[in-house]
PDB file of C-alpha atoms and ligand atoms in Angstrom:
ATOM      1  CA  MET A   8    -135.958  34.226  -4.409  1.00 52.00           C
ATOM      2  CA  THR A   9    -138.895  36.075  -5.912  1.00 83.00           C
ATOM      3  CA  GLY A  10    -138.543  35.159  -9.560  1.00 89.00           C
ATOM      4  CA  ALA A  11    -137.865  37.242 -12.627  1.00 95.00           C
ATOM      5  CA  ARG A  12    -139.886  39.784 -14.578  1.00 97.00           C
ATOM      6  CA  LEU A  13    -141.401  38.137 -17.660  1.00 98.00           C
ATOM      7  CA  ARG A  14    -141.961  40.401 -20.653  1.00 98.00           C
ATOM      8  CA  VAL A  15    -143.699  39.158 -23.763  1.00 97.00           C
ATOM      9  CA  GLY A  16    -143.981  41.530 -26.723  1.00 96.00           C
ATOM     10  CA  GLY A  17    -145.941  41.168 -29.957  1.00 96.00           C
ATOM     11  CA  LEU A  18    -146.060  37.396 -29.746  1.00 96.00           C
ATOM     12  CA  THR A  19    -147.638  35.797 -32.803  1.00 96.00           C
ATOM     13  CA  ALA A  20    -147.649  32.022 -33.133  1.00 95.00           C
ATOM     14  CA  GLY A  21    -149.380  29.153 -34.846  1.00 93.00           C
ATOM     15  CA  TYR A  22    -149.107  25.872 -36.635  1.00 92.00           C
ATOM     16  CA  GLY A  23    -148.080  25.517 -40.271  1.00 87.00           C
ATOM     17  CA  ARG A  24    -149.492  28.505 -42.112  1.00 86.00           C
ATOM     18  CA  VAL A  25    -152.181  29.233 -39.592  1.00 90.00           C
ATOM     19  CA  ALA A  26    -151.546  31.867 -36.904  1.00 92.00           C
ATOM     20  CA  VAL A  27    -153.654  31.221 -33.797  1.00 94.00           C
ATOM     21  CA  LEU A  28    -152.038  33.741 -31.449  1.00 96.00           C
ATOM     22  CA  HIS A  29    -151.963  37.366 -32.586  1.00 95.00           C
ATOM     23  CA  ASP A  30    -149.709  40.109 -31.270  1.00 95.00           C
ATOM     24  CA  VAL A  31    -149.901  39.240 -27.587  1.00 96.00           C
ATOM     25  CA  SER A  32    -147.974  41.454 -25.172  1.00 96.00           C
ATOM     26  CA  LEU A  33    -147.914  41.075 -21.418  1.00 96.00           C
ATOM     27  CA  GLU A  34    -145.685  41.715 -18.450  1.00 97.00           C
ATOM     28  CA  VAL A  35    -145.583  39.749 -15.204  1.00 97.00           C
ATOM     29  CA  GLU A  36    -143.829  41.231 -12.186  1.00 97.00           C
ATOM     30  CA  PRO A  37    -141.317  39.200 -10.154  1.00 97.00           C
ATOM     31  CA  GLY A  38    -143.273  37.035  -7.718  1.00 96.00           C
ATOM     32  CA  GLU A  39    -146.622  37.852  -9.298  1.00 97.00           C
ATOM     33  CA  LEU A  40    -149.121  35.120 -10.187  1.00 98.00           C
ATOM     34  CA  LEU A  41    -150.850  35.988 -13.454  1.00 97.00           C
ATOM     35  CA  GLY A  42    -153.949  34.011 -14.366  1.00 97.00           C
ATOM     36  CA  VAL A  43    -154.866  33.435 -18.010  1.00 97.00           C
ATOM     37  CA  ALA A  44    -158.443  32.414 -18.689  1.00 96.00           C
ATOM     38  CA  GLY A  45    -160.117  31.600 -21.992  1.00 94.00           C
ATOM     39  CA  ALA A  46    -162.416  29.133 -23.703  1.00 93.00           C
ATOM     40  CA  ASN A  47    -161.268  25.930 -25.400  1.00 92.00           C
ATOM     41  CA  GLY A  48    -159.257  26.807 -28.485  1.00 92.00           C
ATOM     42  CA  ALA A  49    -158.641  30.423 -27.431  1.00 94.00           C
ATOM     43  CA  GLY A  50    -154.882  29.905 -27.753  1.00 95.00           C
ATOM     44  CA  LYS A  51    -153.829  29.412 -24.136  1.00 95.00           C
ATOM     45  CA  THR A  52    -151.652  26.361 -24.775  1.00 95.00           C
ATOM     46  CA  THR A  53    -150.211  28.062 -27.845  1.00 96.00           C
ATOM     47  CA  LEU A  54    -149.280  31.108 -25.745  1.00 96.00           C
ATOM     48  CA  LEU A  55    -147.401  29.009 -23.192  1.00 96.00           C
ATOM     49  CA  GLY A  56    -145.727  26.951 -25.930  1.00 95.00           C
ATOM     50  CA  ALA A  57    -144.548  30.110 -27.686  1.00 96.00           C
ATOM     51  CA  VAL A  58    -143.152  31.547 -24.450  1.00 97.00           C
ATOM     52  CA  ALA A  59    -141.451  28.257 -23.538  1.00 96.00           C
ATOM     53  CA  GLY A  60    -139.995  27.887 -27.017  1.00 95.00           C
ATOM     54  CA  SER A  61    -141.660  24.630 -27.990  1.00 91.00           C
ATOM     55  CA  LEU A  62    -143.408  26.050 -31.077  1.00 86.00           C
ATOM     56  CA  ALA A  63    -141.499  26.309 -34.329  1.00 75.00           C
ATOM     57  CA  ARG A  64    -143.724  29.027 -35.682  1.00 84.00           C
ATOM     58  CA  ALA A  65    -143.558  31.952 -33.292  1.00 89.00           C
ATOM     59  CA  SER A  66    -142.377  35.547 -33.552  1.00 93.00           C
ATOM     60  CA  GLY A  67    -142.148  38.361 -31.030  1.00 96.00           C
ATOM     61  CA  SER A  68    -140.059  38.934 -27.947  1.00 96.00           C
ATOM     62  CA  VAL A  69    -139.769  36.942 -24.724  1.00 97.00           C
ATOM     63  CA  ALA A  70    -137.508  38.248 -21.963  1.00 97.00           C
ATOM     64  CA  LEU A  71    -136.688  37.256 -18.397  1.00 97.00           C
ATOM     65  CA  ASP A  72    -135.502  40.378 -16.617  1.00 96.00           C
ATOM     66  CA  GLU A  73    -133.133  41.931 -19.157  1.00 93.00           C
ATOM     67  CA  GLU A  74    -132.321  38.744 -21.089  1.00 96.00           C
ATOM     68  CA  ARG A  75    -134.039  37.990 -24.395  1.00 97.00           C
ATOM     69  CA  LEU A  76    -134.907  34.312 -24.777  1.00 96.00           C
ATOM     70  CA  ASP A  77    -136.885  34.303 -28.014  1.00 95.00           C
ATOM     71  CA  ARG A  78    -134.006  33.105 -30.191  1.00 93.00           C
ATOM     72  CA  MET A  79    -133.198  30.262 -27.812  1.00 94.00           C
ATOM     73  CA  PRO A  80    -134.448  26.679 -28.128  1.00 93.00           C
ATOM     74  CA  ALA A  81    -136.720  25.432 -25.352  1.00 92.00           C
ATOM     75  CA  TYR A  82    -133.987  23.607 -23.405  1.00 90.00           C
ATOM     76  CA  LYS A  83    -131.886  26.778 -23.165  1.00 92.00           C
ATOM     77  CA  ARG A  84    -134.874  28.733 -21.913  1.00 95.00           C
ATOM     78  CA  VAL A  85    -135.171  26.129 -19.135  1.00 93.00           C
ATOM     79  CA  SER A  86    -131.551  26.736 -18.197  1.00 91.00           C
ATOM     80  CA  ARG A  87    -132.307  30.486 -17.991  1.00 94.00           C
ATOM     81  CA  GLY A  88    -135.103  29.858 -15.483  1.00 95.00           C
ATOM     82  CA  LEU A  89    -138.255  29.278 -17.515  1.00 96.00           C
ATOM     83  CA  ALA A  90    -140.143  26.047 -16.838  1.00 95.00           C
ATOM     84  CA  LEU A  91    -143.385  24.723 -18.335  1.00 95.00           C
ATOM     85  CA  VAL A  92    -145.819  22.274 -16.750  1.00 95.00           C
ATOM     86  CA  PRO A  93    -147.540  21.093 -19.921  1.00 91.00           C
ATOM     87  CA  GLU A  94    -151.192  20.332 -20.445  1.00 89.00           C
ATOM     88  CA  GLY A  95    -151.914  16.653 -19.780  1.00 80.00           C
ATOM     89  CA  ARG A  96    -148.898  16.289 -17.410  1.00 79.00           C
ATOM     90  CA  GLN A  97    -146.691  14.393 -19.908  1.00 87.00           C
ATOM     91  CA  ILE A  98    -144.798  12.561 -17.242  1.00 86.00           C
ATOM     92  CA  MET A  99    -142.953   9.365 -18.145  1.00 89.00           C
ATOM     93  CA  GLY A 100    -145.079   6.379 -17.198  1.00 86.00           C
ATOM     94  CA  SER A 101    -142.520   3.617 -17.620  1.00 87.00           C
ATOM     95  CA  ILE A 102    -139.916   4.977 -15.211  1.00 91.00           C
ATOM     96  CA  SER A 103    -140.143   5.643 -11.495  1.00 91.00           C
ATOM     97  CA  VAL A 104    -141.316   8.841  -9.879  1.00 94.00           C
ATOM     98  CA  GLN A 105    -137.768   9.499  -8.724  1.00 92.00           C
ATOM     99  CA  ALA A 106    -136.397   8.917 -12.216  1.00 90.00           C
ATOM    100  CA  ASN A 107    -138.969  11.399 -13.561  1.00 93.00           C
ATOM    101  CA  LEU A 108    -137.503  13.955 -11.170  1.00 93.00           C
ATOM    102  CA  ASP A 109    -133.900  13.002 -11.852  1.00 89.00           C
ATOM    103  CA  VAL A 110    -134.043  13.385 -15.649  1.00 86.00           C
ATOM    104  CA  THR A 111    -134.042  17.137 -15.001  1.00 84.00           C
ATOM    105  CA  VAL A 112    -130.423  16.946 -13.874  1.00 82.00           C
ATOM    106  CA  MET A 113    -129.410  17.466 -17.517  1.00 74.00           C
ATOM    107  CA  ALA A 114    -131.320  20.743 -17.648  1.00 70.00           C
ATOM    108  CA  ARG A 115    -128.724  21.991 -15.168  1.00 67.00           C
ATOM    109  CA  GLY A 116    -125.939  20.862 -17.469  1.00 69.00           C
ATOM    110  CA  ARG A 117    -124.953  17.836 -15.368  1.00 71.00           C
ATOM    111  CA  LEU A 118    -124.839  14.204 -16.360  1.00 74.00           C
ATOM    112  CA  ARG A 119    -125.162  12.719 -12.880  1.00 80.00           C
ATOM    113  CA  VAL A 120    -127.271  13.339  -9.856  1.00 78.00           C
ATOM    114  CA  ASP A 121    -125.111  15.399  -7.502  1.00 81.00           C
ATOM    115  CA  ALA A 122    -125.462  16.864  -4.011  1.00 84.00           C
ATOM    116  CA  ALA A 123    -127.122  20.058  -5.297  1.00 84.00           C
ATOM    117  CA  HIS A 124    -129.686  17.994  -7.200  1.00 85.00           C
ATOM    118  CA  ARG A 125    -130.404  15.811  -4.156  1.00 88.00           C
ATOM    119  CA  ALA A 126    -130.850  18.913  -2.006  1.00 90.00           C
ATOM    120  CA  ARG A 127    -133.282  20.405  -4.517  1.00 89.00           C
ATOM    121  CA  ARG A 128    -135.181  17.095  -4.660  1.00 92.00           C
ATOM    122  CA  GLU A 129    -135.599  17.234  -0.894  1.00 93.00           C
ATOM    123  CA  GLU A 130    -136.989  20.781  -1.099  1.00 92.00           C
ATOM    124  CA  VAL A 131    -139.425  19.793  -3.821  1.00 93.00           C
ATOM    125  CA  LEU A 132    -140.550  16.632  -2.016  1.00 94.00           C
ATOM    126  CA  ALA A 133    -141.191  18.691   1.116  1.00 92.00           C
ATOM    127  CA  LEU A 134    -143.860  20.463  -0.927  1.00 90.00           C
ATOM    128  CA  PHE A 135    -145.353  17.180  -2.164  1.00 91.00           C
ATOM    129  CA  PRO A 136    -145.086  14.616   0.673  1.00 90.00           C
ATOM    130  CA  ARG A 137    -147.324  12.199  -1.231  1.00 90.00           C
ATOM    131  CA  LEU A 138    -144.699  11.925  -3.961  1.00 93.00           C
ATOM    132  CA  ARG A 139    -142.067  10.969  -1.419  1.00 94.00           C
ATOM    133  CA  GLU A 140    -144.164   7.928  -0.519  1.00 93.00           C
ATOM    134  CA  ARG A 141    -144.409   7.015  -4.207  1.00 93.00           C
ATOM    135  CA  LEU A 142    -140.782   7.578  -5.272  1.00 94.00           C
ATOM    136  CA  GLY A 143    -140.196   3.976  -6.326  1.00 94.00           C
ATOM    137  CA  VAL A 144    -143.360   3.333  -8.338  1.00 95.00           C
ATOM    138  CA  PRO A 145    -143.673   3.851 -12.108  1.00 94.00           C
ATOM    139  CA  GLY A 146    -145.293   7.098 -13.190  1.00 92.00           C
ATOM    140  CA  SER A 147    -148.107   5.202 -14.889  1.00 93.00           C
ATOM    141  CA  VAL A 148    -149.324   3.856 -11.528  1.00 93.00           C
ATOM    142  CA  LEU A 149    -149.989   7.324 -10.115  1.00 93.00           C
ATOM    143  CA  SER A 150    -153.473   8.789  -9.840  1.00 91.00           C
ATOM    144  CA  GLY A 151    -154.299  11.835 -11.972  1.00 89.00           C
ATOM    145  CA  GLY A 152    -153.676  14.142  -9.031  1.00 90.00           C
ATOM    146  CA  GLU A 153    -150.356  12.514  -8.204  1.00 92.00           C
ATOM    147  CA  GLN A 154    -149.309  12.777 -11.852  1.00 93.00           C
ATOM    148  CA  GLN A 155    -150.092  16.479 -11.779  1.00 93.00           C
ATOM    149  CA  MET A 156    -148.065  16.893  -8.598  1.00 93.00           C
ATOM    150  CA  LEU A 157    -145.193  15.056 -10.306  1.00 95.00           C
ATOM    151  CA  ALA A 158    -145.437  17.279 -13.385  1.00 95.00           C
ATOM    152  CA  ILE A 159    -145.207  20.370 -11.165  1.00 96.00           C
ATOM    153  CA  ALA A 160    -142.427  18.823  -9.059  1.00 95.00           C
ATOM    154  CA  ARG A 161    -140.436  17.981 -12.191  1.00 95.00           C
ATOM    155  CA  ALA A 162    -140.644  21.594 -13.365  1.00 95.00           C
ATOM    156  CA  LEU A 163    -139.606  22.828  -9.915  1.00 95.00           C
ATOM    157  CA  MET A 164    -136.506  20.624 -10.017  1.00 93.00           C
ATOM    158  CA  THR A 165    -135.019  23.096 -12.524  1.00 92.00           C
ATOM    159  CA  SER A 166    -135.359  25.904  -9.915  1.00 92.00           C
ATOM    160  CA  PRO A 167    -137.365  28.139 -12.227  1.00 95.00           C
ATOM    161  CA  LYS A 168    -137.625  31.892 -11.885  1.00 97.00           C
ATOM    162  CA  VAL A 169    -140.770  31.785 -13.998  1.00 98.00           C
ATOM    163  CA  LEU A 170    -143.170  28.834 -13.926  1.00 98.00           C
ATOM    164  CA  LEU A 171    -145.766  28.346 -16.666  1.00 98.00           C
ATOM    165  CA  LEU A 172    -148.673  26.016 -15.859  1.00 97.00           C
ATOM    166  CA  ASP A 173    -151.158  24.757 -18.453  1.00 96.00           C
ATOM    167  CA  GLU A 174    -154.509  23.837 -16.889  1.00 95.00           C
ATOM    168  CA  PRO A 175    -153.088  21.968 -13.883  1.00 95.00           C
ATOM    169  CA  THR A 176    -156.515  21.138 -12.445  1.00 95.00           C
ATOM    170  CA  GLN A 177    -158.057  19.856 -15.664  1.00 92.00           C
ATOM    171  CA  GLY A 178    -159.862  16.540 -15.204  1.00 90.00           C
ATOM    172  CA  LEU A 179    -159.158  16.288 -11.482  1.00 91.00           C
ATOM    173  CA  ALA A 180    -161.681  15.496  -8.736  1.00 91.00           C
ATOM    174  CA  PRO A 181    -162.635  18.493  -6.538  1.00 92.00           C
ATOM    175  CA  VAL A 182    -160.631  17.246  -3.558  1.00 90.00           C
ATOM    176  CA  VAL A 183    -157.550  16.920  -5.764  1.00 90.00           C
ATOM    177  CA  VAL A 184    -158.166  20.343  -7.305  1.00 94.00           C
ATOM    178  CA  ALA A 185    -158.039  21.672  -3.744  1.00 93.00           C
ATOM    179  CA  ALA A 186    -154.718  19.897  -3.090  1.00 90.00           C
ATOM    180  CA  VAL A 187    -153.142  21.256  -6.287  1.00 92.00           C
ATOM    181  CA  THR A 188    -154.456  24.746  -5.461  1.00 95.00           C
ATOM    182  CA  GLU A 189    -152.904  24.486  -2.004  1.00 93.00           C
ATOM    183  CA  ALA A 190    -149.548  23.432  -3.456  1.00 92.00           C
ATOM    184  CA  LEU A 191    -149.579  26.364  -5.873  1.00 95.00           C
ATOM    185  CA  ALA A 192    -150.547  28.737  -3.060  1.00 96.00           C
ATOM    186  CA  ALA A 193    -147.441  27.555  -1.197  1.00 93.00           C
ATOM    187  CA  LEU A 194    -145.293  28.482  -4.231  1.00 94.00           C
ATOM    188  CA  LYS A 195    -146.788  31.950  -4.596  1.00 94.00           C
ATOM    189  CA  GLY A 196    -144.271  34.736  -4.215  1.00 93.00           C
ATOM    190  CA  ALA A 197    -141.282  32.399  -4.427  1.00 94.00           C
ATOM    191  CA  MET A 198    -141.296  32.660  -8.221  1.00 97.00           C
ATOM    192  CA  THR A 199    -143.191  34.365 -11.005  1.00 98.00           C
ATOM    193  CA  ILE A 200    -146.117  32.215 -12.172  1.00 98.00           C
ATOM    194  CA  VAL A 201    -148.340  32.232 -15.249  1.00 98.00           C
ATOM    195  CA  LEU A 202    -151.338  29.998 -14.616  1.00 98.00           C
ATOM    196  CA  VAL A 203    -153.543  29.027 -17.549  1.00 97.00           C
ATOM    197  CA  GLU A 204    -156.763  27.731 -16.100  1.00 96.00           C
ATOM    198  CA  GLN A 205    -160.409  27.338 -17.048  1.00 93.00           C
ATOM    199  CA  ASN A 206    -161.493  26.797 -13.462  1.00 94.00           C
ATOM    200  CA  ARG A 207    -162.476  30.308 -12.347  1.00 94.00           C
ATOM    201  CA  ARG A 208    -162.494  29.367  -8.682  1.00 95.00           C
ATOM    202  CA  VAL A 209    -158.874  28.298  -8.861  1.00 96.00           C
ATOM    203  CA  LEU A 210    -157.974  31.589 -10.554  1.00 97.00           C
ATOM    204  CA  GLU A 211    -159.914  33.567  -7.977  1.00 96.00           C
ATOM    205  CA  ALA A 212    -158.119  31.760  -5.160  1.00 96.00           C
ATOM    206  CA  LEU A 213    -154.623  32.214  -6.585  1.00 97.00           C
ATOM    207  CA  ALA A 214    -154.242  34.945  -9.176  1.00 97.00           C
ATOM    208  CA  ASP A 215    -153.112  38.473  -8.404  1.00 97.00           C
ATOM    209  CA  ARG A 216    -154.477  39.465 -11.807  1.00 95.00           C
ATOM    210  CA  THR A 217    -156.222  37.568 -14.577  1.00 96.00           C
ATOM    211  CA  LEU A 218    -156.169  38.198 -18.326  1.00 95.00           C
ATOM    212  CA  GLU A 219    -158.454  36.572 -20.824  1.00 95.00           C
ATOM    213  CA  LEU A 220    -157.510  35.169 -24.212  1.00 96.00           C
ATOM    214  CA  ARG A 221    -160.204  35.318 -26.875  1.00 95.00           C
ATOM    215  CA  LEU A 222    -159.583  34.010 -30.377  1.00 94.00           C
ATOM    216  CA  GLY A 223    -155.851  34.330 -29.902  1.00 95.00           C
ATOM    217  CA  ARG A 224    -155.882  37.908 -28.598  1.00 95.00           C
ATOM    218  CA  LEU A 225    -155.701  39.287 -25.094  1.00 92.00           C
ATOM    219  CA  ALA A 226    -158.962  40.781 -23.935  1.00 87.00           C
ATOM    220  CA  ALA A 227    -159.541  43.199 -21.073  1.00 66.00           C
ATOM    221  CA  PRO A 228    -158.829  41.776 -17.616  1.00 60.00           C
ATOM    222  CA  ALA A 229    -161.475  39.188 -16.791  1.00 47.00           C
ATOM    223  CA  ALA A 230    -161.236  39.517 -13.054  1.00 49.00           C
ATOM    224  CA  GLN A 231    -159.220  41.426 -10.535  1.00 51.00           C
ATOM    225  CA  ARG A 232    -158.566  39.877  -7.186  1.00 50.00           C
ATOM    226  CA  PRO A 233    -160.167  42.059  -4.520  1.00 49.00           C
ATOM    227  CA  ALA A 234    -157.654  43.641  -2.164  1.00 43.00           C
ATOM    228  CA  SER A 235    -157.672  41.769   1.135  1.00 42.00           C
TER     229      SER A 235
HETATM  230  P1  ATP B   2    -157.751  24.121 -24.751  1.00 83.84           P
HETATM  231  O1  ATP B   2    -158.296  24.691 -23.510  1.00 83.84           O
HETATM  232  O2  ATP B   2    -158.747  23.309 -25.523  1.00 83.84           O
HETATM  233  O3  ATP B   2    -156.420  23.433 -24.586  1.00 83.84           O
HETATM  234  P2  ATP B   2    -156.366  26.447 -25.748  1.00 83.84           P
HETATM  235  O4  ATP B   2    -156.906  27.779 -25.371  1.00 83.84           O
HETATM  236  O5  ATP B   2    -155.183  25.969 -25.005  1.00 83.84           O
HETATM  237  O6  ATP B   2    -157.517  25.381 -25.728  1.00 83.84           O
HETATM  238  P3  ATP B   2    -154.800  25.998 -28.094  1.00 83.84           P
HETATM  239  O7  ATP B   2    -154.563  24.571 -27.766  1.00 83.84           O
HETATM  240  O8  ATP B   2    -153.690  26.962 -27.967  1.00 83.84           O
HETATM  241  O9  ATP B   2    -156.053  26.546 -27.292  1.00 83.84           O
HETATM  242  O10 ATP B   2    -155.370  26.028 -29.589  1.00 83.84           O
HETATM  243  C1  ATP B   2    -155.650  27.245 -30.294  1.00 83.84           C
HETATM  244  C2  ATP B   2    -156.026  26.933 -31.722  1.00 83.84           C
HETATM  245  O11 ATP B   2    -154.936  26.312 -32.377  1.00 83.84           O
HETATM  246  C3  ATP B   2    -157.213  25.978 -31.853  1.00 83.84           C
HETATM  247  O12 ATP B   2    -158.013  26.437 -32.916  1.00 83.84           O
HETATM  248  C4  ATP B   2    -156.557  24.670 -32.190  1.00 83.84           C
HETATM  249  O13 ATP B   2    -157.418  23.907 -33.014  1.00 83.84           O
HETATM  250  C5  ATP B   2    -155.321  25.077 -32.941  1.00 83.84           C
HETATM  251  N1  ATP B   2    -154.224  24.110 -32.747  1.00 83.84           N
HETATM  252  C6  ATP B   2    -153.734  23.709 -31.553  1.00 83.84           C
HETATM  253  N2  ATP B   2    -152.719  22.819 -31.714  1.00 83.84           N
HETATM  254  C7  ATP B   2    -152.579  22.664 -33.048  1.00 83.84           C
HETATM  255  C8  ATP B   2    -151.695  21.890 -33.885  1.00 83.84           C
HETATM  256  N3  ATP B   2    -150.754  21.101 -33.346  1.00 83.84           N
HETATM  257  N4  ATP B   2    -151.854  21.979 -35.220  1.00 83.84           N
HETATM  258  C9  ATP B   2    -152.801  22.784 -35.769  1.00 83.84           C
HETATM  259  N5  ATP B   2    -153.650  23.549 -35.042  1.00 83.84           N
HETATM  260  C10 ATP B   2    -153.544  23.497 -33.710  1.00 83.84           C
END
């Protein structure tokens, strides 16, 4: 699997009467990892929210391959292959790590954990061996890095074709940033990825191409990864 082509056209989004994202268009090739840089408040989280369908006030087009998703609620977009790892992890602290992974079974339209779900869980845990050791503990007990791994693992449980990540290394110690970067490097090529990140080193290590958001608009490419 190499993911789907993500096409975003004329996306404008905001909160209440205020638009914070203006006419953003971009295209990400199947299997490509697009970096999105930008200062605090530039609209990065708003961009991902509008693509994922979690913002009420958004207009413009969002398509995976040939299918338009922009009229669909967020949960349907997940079922079409679009998954978001939100800023601040947002894992569930009161239930176990395994339960955090297993709540995604409903995103696949099932009510119970079945063999396909268990098989996917094994694949995801192979990428995050540390989580396997912590399956029985409540989410709240995890370190910041482990919580981030869990947030990524939870998104992967839905077998996304396009994965959106909102500042996955924010607030993490350098050694943990390295571990998260390594995990994302292992995912590269297996799906299309949009990585919002303020850490330039992480973008340089991972992104095929990086765009910059400034005041809610896309600016010229901030950095191009040198051909290796
Ligand atoms: P950060 O790196 O700080 O998360 P960002 O680039 O992700 O920044 P956004 O969170 O998308 O930026 O915010 C863009 C603008 O929208 C900011 O001016 C912010 O104050 C505003 N904003 C964000 N969330 C809301 C909200 N729920 N209600 C009103 N305004 C909001």
